[in-house]
Every structure is written in structure tokens, then in C-alpha cells.
Tab-separated table of C-alpha atoms in Angstrom:
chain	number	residue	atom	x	y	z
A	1	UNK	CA	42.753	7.527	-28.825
A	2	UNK	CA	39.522	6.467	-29.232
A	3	UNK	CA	35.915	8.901	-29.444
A	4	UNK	CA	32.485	8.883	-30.122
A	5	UNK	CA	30.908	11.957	-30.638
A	6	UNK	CA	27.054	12.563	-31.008
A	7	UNK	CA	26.771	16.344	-31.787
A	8	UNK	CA	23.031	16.284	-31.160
A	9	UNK	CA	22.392	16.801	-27.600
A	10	UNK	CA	18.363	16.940	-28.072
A	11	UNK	CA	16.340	16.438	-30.478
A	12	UNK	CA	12.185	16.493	-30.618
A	13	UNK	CA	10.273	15.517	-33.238
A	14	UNK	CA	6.333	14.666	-33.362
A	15	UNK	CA	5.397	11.506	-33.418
A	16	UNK	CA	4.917	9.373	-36.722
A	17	UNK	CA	8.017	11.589	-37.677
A	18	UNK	CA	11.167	9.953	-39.262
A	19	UNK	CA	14.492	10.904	-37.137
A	20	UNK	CA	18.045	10.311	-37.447
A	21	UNK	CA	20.357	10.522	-34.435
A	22	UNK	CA	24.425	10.858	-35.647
A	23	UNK	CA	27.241	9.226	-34.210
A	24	UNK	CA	31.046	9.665	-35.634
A	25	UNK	CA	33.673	8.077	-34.443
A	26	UNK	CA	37.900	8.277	-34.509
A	27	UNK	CA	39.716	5.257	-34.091
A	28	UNK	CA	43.092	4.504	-35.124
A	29	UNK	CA	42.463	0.535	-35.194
A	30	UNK	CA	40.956	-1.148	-38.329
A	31	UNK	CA	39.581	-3.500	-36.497
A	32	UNK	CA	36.468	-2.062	-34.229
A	33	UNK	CA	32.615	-2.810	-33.391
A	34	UNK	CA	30.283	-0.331	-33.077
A	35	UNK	CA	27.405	-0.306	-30.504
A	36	UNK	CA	24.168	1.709	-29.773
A	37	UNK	CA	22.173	1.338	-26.767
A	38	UNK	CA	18.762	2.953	-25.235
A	39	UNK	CA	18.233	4.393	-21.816
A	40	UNK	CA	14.473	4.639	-21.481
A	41	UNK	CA	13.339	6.669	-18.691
A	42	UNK	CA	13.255	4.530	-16.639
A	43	UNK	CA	17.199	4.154	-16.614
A	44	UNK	CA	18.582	0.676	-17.289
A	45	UNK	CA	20.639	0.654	-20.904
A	46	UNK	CA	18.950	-1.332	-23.359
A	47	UNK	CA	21.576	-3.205	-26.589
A	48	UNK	CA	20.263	-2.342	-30.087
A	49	UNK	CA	23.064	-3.043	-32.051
A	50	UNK	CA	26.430	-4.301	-33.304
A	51	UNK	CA	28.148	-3.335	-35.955
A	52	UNK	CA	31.915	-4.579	-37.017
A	53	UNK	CA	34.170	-2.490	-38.687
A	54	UNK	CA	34.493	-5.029	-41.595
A	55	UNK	CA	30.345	-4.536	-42.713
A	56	UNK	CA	29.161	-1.835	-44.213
A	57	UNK	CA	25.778	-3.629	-44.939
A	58	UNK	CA	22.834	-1.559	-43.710
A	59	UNK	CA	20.670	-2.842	-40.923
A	60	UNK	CA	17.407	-2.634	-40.507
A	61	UNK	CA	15.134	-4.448	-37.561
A	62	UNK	CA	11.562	-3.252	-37.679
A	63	UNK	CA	11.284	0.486	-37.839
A	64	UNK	CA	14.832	1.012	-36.542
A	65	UNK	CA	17.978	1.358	-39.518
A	66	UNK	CA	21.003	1.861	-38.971
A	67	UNK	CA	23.960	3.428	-41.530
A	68	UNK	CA	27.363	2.604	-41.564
A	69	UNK	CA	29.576	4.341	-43.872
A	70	UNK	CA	33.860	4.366	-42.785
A	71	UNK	CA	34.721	7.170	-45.477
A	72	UNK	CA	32.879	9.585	-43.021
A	73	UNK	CA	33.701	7.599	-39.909
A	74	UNK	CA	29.927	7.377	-39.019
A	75	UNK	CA	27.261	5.264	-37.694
A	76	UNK	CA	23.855	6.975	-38.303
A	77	UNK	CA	20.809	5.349	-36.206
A	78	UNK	CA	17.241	5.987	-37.889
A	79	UNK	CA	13.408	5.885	-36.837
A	80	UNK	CA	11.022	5.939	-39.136
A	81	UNK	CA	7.022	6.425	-38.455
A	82	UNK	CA	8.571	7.381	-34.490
A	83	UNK	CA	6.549	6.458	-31.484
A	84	UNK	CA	6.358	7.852	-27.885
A	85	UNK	CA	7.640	5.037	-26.389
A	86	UNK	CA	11.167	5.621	-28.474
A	87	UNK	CA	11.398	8.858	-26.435
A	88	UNK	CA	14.762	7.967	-24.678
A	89	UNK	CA	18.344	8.663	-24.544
A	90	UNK	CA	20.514	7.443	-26.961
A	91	UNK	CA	23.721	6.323	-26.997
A	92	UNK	CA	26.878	5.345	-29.472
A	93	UNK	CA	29.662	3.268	-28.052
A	94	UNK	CA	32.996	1.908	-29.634
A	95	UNK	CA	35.001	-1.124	-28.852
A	96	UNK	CA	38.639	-1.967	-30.058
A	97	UNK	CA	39.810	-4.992	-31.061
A	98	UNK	CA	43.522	-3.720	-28.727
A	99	UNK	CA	41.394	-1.630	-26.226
A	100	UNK	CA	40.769	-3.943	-23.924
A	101	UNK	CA	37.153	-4.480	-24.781
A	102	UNK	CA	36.819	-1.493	-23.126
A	103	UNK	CA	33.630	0.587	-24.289
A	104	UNK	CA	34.013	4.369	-25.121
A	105	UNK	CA	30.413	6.132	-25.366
A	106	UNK	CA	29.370	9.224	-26.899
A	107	UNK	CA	27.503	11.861	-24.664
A	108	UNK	CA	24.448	10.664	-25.721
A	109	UNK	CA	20.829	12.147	-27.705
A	110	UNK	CA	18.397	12.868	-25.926
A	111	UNK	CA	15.263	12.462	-28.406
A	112	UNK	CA	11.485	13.524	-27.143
A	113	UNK	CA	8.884	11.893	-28.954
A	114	UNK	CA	5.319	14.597	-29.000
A	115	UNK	CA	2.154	13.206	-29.429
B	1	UNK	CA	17.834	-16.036	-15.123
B	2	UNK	CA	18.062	-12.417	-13.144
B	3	UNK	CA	21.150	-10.794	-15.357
B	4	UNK	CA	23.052	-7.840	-13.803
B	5	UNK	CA	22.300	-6.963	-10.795
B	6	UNK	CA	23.153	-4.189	-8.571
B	7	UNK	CA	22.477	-3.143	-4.867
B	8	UNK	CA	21.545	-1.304	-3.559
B	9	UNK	CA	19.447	1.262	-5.918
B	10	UNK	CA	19.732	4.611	-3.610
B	11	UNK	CA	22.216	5.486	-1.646
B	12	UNK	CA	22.963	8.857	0.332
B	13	UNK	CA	26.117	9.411	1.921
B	14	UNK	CA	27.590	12.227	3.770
B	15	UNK	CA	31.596	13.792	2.696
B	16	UNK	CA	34.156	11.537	4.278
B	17	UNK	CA	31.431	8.261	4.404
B	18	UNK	CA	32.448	5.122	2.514
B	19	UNK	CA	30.230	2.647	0.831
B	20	UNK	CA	30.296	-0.601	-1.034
B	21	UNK	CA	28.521	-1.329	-4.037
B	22	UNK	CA	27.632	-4.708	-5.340
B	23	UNK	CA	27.443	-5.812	-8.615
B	24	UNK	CA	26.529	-9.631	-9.189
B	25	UNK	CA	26.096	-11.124	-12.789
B	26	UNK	CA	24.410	-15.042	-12.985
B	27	UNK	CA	25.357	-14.919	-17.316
B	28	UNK	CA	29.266	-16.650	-16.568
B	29	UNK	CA	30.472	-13.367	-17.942
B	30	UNK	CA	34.265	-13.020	-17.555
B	31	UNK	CA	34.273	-9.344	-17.696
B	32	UNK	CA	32.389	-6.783	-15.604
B	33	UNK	CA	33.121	-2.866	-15.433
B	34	UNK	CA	32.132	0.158	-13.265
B	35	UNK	CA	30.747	3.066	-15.176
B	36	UNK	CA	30.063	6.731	-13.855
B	37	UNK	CA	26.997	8.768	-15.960
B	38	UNK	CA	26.742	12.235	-15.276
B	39	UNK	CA	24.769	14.576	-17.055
B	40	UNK	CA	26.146	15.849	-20.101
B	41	UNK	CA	29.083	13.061	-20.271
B	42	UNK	CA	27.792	10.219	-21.109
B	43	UNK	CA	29.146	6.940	-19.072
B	44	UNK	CA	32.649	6.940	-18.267
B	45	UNK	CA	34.712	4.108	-17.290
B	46	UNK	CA	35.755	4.078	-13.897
B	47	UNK	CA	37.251	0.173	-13.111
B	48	UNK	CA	37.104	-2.620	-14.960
B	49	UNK	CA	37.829	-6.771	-14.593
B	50	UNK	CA	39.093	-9.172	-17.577
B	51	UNK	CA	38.686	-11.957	-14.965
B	52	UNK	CA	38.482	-13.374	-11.282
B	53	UNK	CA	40.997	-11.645	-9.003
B	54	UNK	CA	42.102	-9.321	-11.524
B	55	UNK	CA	41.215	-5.155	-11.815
B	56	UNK	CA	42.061	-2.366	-14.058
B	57	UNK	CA	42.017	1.128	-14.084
B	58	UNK	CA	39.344	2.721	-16.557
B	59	UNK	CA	39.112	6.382	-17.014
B	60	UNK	CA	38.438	8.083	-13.803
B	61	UNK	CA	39.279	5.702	-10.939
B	62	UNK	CA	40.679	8.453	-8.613
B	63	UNK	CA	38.664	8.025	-5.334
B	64	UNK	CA	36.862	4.510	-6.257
B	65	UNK	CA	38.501	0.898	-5.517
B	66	UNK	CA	37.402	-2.413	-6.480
B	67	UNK	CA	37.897	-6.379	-5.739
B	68	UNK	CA	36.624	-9.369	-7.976
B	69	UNK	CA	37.097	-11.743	-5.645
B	70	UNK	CA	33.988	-14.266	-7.038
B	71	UNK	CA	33.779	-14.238	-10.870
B	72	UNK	CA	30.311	-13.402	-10.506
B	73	UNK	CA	30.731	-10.065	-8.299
B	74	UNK	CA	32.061	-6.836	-8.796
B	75	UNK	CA	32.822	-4.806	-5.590
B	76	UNK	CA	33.026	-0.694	-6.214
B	77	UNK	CA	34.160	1.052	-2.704
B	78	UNK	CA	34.346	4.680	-1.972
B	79	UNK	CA	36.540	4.969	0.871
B	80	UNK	CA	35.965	8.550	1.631
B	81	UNK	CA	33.054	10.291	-0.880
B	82	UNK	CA	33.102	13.494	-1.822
B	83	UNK	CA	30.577	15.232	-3.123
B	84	UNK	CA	31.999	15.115	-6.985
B	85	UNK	CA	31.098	11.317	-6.755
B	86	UNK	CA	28.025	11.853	-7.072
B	87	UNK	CA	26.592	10.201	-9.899
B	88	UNK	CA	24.757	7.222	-11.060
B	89	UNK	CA	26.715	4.015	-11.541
B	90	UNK	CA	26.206	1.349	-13.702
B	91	UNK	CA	27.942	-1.956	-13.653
B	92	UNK	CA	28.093	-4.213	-16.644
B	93	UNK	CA	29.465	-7.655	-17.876
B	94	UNK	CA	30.188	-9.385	-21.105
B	95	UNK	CA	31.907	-12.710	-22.727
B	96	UNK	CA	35.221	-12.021	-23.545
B	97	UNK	CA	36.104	-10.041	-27.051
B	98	UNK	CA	35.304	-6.701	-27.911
B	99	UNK	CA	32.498	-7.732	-29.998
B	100	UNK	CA	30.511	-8.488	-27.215
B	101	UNK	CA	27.626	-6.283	-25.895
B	102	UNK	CA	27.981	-5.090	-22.695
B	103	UNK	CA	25.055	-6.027	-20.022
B	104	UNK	CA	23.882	-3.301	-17.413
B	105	UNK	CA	22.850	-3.474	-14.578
B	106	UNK	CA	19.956	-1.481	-13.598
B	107	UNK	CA	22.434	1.424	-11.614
B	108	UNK	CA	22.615	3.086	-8.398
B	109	UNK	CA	21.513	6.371	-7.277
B	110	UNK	CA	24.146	7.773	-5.336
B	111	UNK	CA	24.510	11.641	-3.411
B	112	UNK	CA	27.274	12.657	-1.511
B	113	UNK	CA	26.337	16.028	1.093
């Protein structure tokens, strides 16, 4: 069965700060995509990324990076130089390519931003 | 274009009360889900659709039902809440493929006393 797990429940870190939030996954399919997604406080869920289980490339958009690496089953999401405004909860999803496009999340990281 | 969209945004119910929530999606997306988030667990499944007419259990469904009757609506009912159900829900859509992102809606509020 599929999981995502994000052992970091909270995590604060002044601002200008570089932080890394963890997600590691267990799948049984070879064929998967990896997701994260923001929930400001505000509420709604906000898409960052995709990642298929086929590229291993690194991705970075702006100040956000994200690292993919299957010999540890993990899918690392980075901030450099943080900001208040990426004070939200984060989470890590996983969709099989025989689950029914059905989305499994993690429990999600809560990360504070301090001015 | 206004997305997902869900109604309504607050909703208190008393044990034994049942409610509808409506989920409507204006992207042609042929799938649309139910999630529950609770604190601590993340967002669990609850029911999901791969198309019009058709449903599917997710991972709690005990206690909800739902009808995709119009391929752009989602229907979640509570027939009798309890006070376990409450929770914020989130519905979502996609294209079809599991390497779509999912689209949320901006959720509903919901307490059961």
C-alpha cells in the first residue's frame, strides 16, 4: 500500500533562513508522480509541483528546489533566503499509475516563518 | 474562469442533522473527489468519481454518500452527522491520469454538536 510520510510536524526558522521540509514515500509501483502542495493560512491548497517517478532531475523554480532521489524513496522540498509569506502548511502527496489516480498525502509540515 | 467551487463555506449542524455539500468544477475535469482534513492527519480520501454517474469509495466513506449526476458537480451528503464528522472538507478535480494535479476547492467548515 501506498504512504507518504513527513516526519516533521513543525518546523520554525527565521526569516532569510534556508529550510528543508522531508517527504518519503513507499510504493510498490514503479510507475508514480509525486506532488507537493501549500495550504496558506488562509486554507485553500495551492500545486507546487510534479514529479514522475522516471526523473530524478532536480527542480528548481525561483527560491523553491526540490530533491528527488528513489534509492532513499524521498522527495525533499527546499527554501532558500525564506520569507514570511512561505509560512504555511506543507504537504507531500503520491499518485499511482494502478491507484486509481487516487492521491495519498502525508500529514503535512507545518513551517513558521519569524521575522 | 471560477475553478472549484464549493458551498457553502460554514456549516453547523446538530447529531442526527443531514446536509448536502456542493462541489461544482467549470475546468471539464472528469474526476472530482471528497477529502476529510483533520488536524494531525493530513487529507484523507473520503469518495471519489472517475466520471459522470459513477462513485467510489475512498478511505473513510462510512457515514458520507455521494451522486455525480452532472459532470461538473460533486454532491457529498451526511445523512445523519455525528459529531466525529466534523472536519473541513475539500473537494477537488483533475483530467484523467495520475499525473494530473488535483484542483481544490476552497473547503467547508463543518461542526457537528
Amino acid at each position: 500500500a501506498q504512504k507518504v510520510t513527513q516526519a516533521q510536524t513543525e518546523i520554525s526558522v527565521v526569516e532569510k533562513e534556508d529550510v528543508t521540509l522531508d517527504c518519503v514515500y513507499e510504493t510498490r509501483d514503479t510507475t508514480y508522480y509525486l506532488f507537493w502542495y501549500k495550504q496558506p493560512p488562509s486554507g485553500e491548497l495551492v500545486f507546487l509541483i510534479r514529479r514522475n517517478s522516471f526523473d530524478e532531475q532536480n527542480e528548481i523554480s525561483g527560491r523553491y528546489s526540490w530533491n528527488f532521489q528513489k534509492s532513499t524513496s524521498s522527495f525533499n522540498f527546499t527554501i532558500t533566503a525564506s520569507q514570511v509569506v512561505d509560512s504555511a502548511v506543507y504537504f507531500c502527496a503520491l499518485s499511482e499509475a494502478f491507484g486509481n489516480e487516487k492521491l495519498t498525502f502525508g500529514t503535512g509540515t507545518r513551517l513558521t516563518i519569524i521575522p | 474562469n471560477a475553478g472549484v467551487t464549493q458551498t457553502p463555506k460554514f456549516r453547523v449542524l446538530k447529531t442526527g442533522q443531514s446536509m448536502t455539500l456542493l462541489c461544482a468544477q467549470d475546468m471539464n475535469h472528469e474526476y472530482m473527489y471528497w477529502y476529510r482534513q483533520d488536524p494531525g492527519m493530513g487529507l484523507r480520501l473520503i469518495h471519489y468519481s472517475v466520471g459522470e454517474g459513477t462513485t467510489a469509495k475512498g478511505e473513510v466513506p462510512d457515514g458520507y454518500n455521494v451522486s455525480r449526476l452532472k459532470k461538473q458537480n460533486f454532491l457529498l451528503g451526511l445523512e445523519s452527522a455525528a459529531p466525529s464528522q466534523t472536519s473541513v472538507y475539500f473537494c477537488a478535480s483533475s483530467f484523467v491520469g495520475y499525473d494530473y494535479e488535483q484542483y481544490f476547492g476552497p473547503g467547508t467548515r463543518l461542526t457537528v454538536t
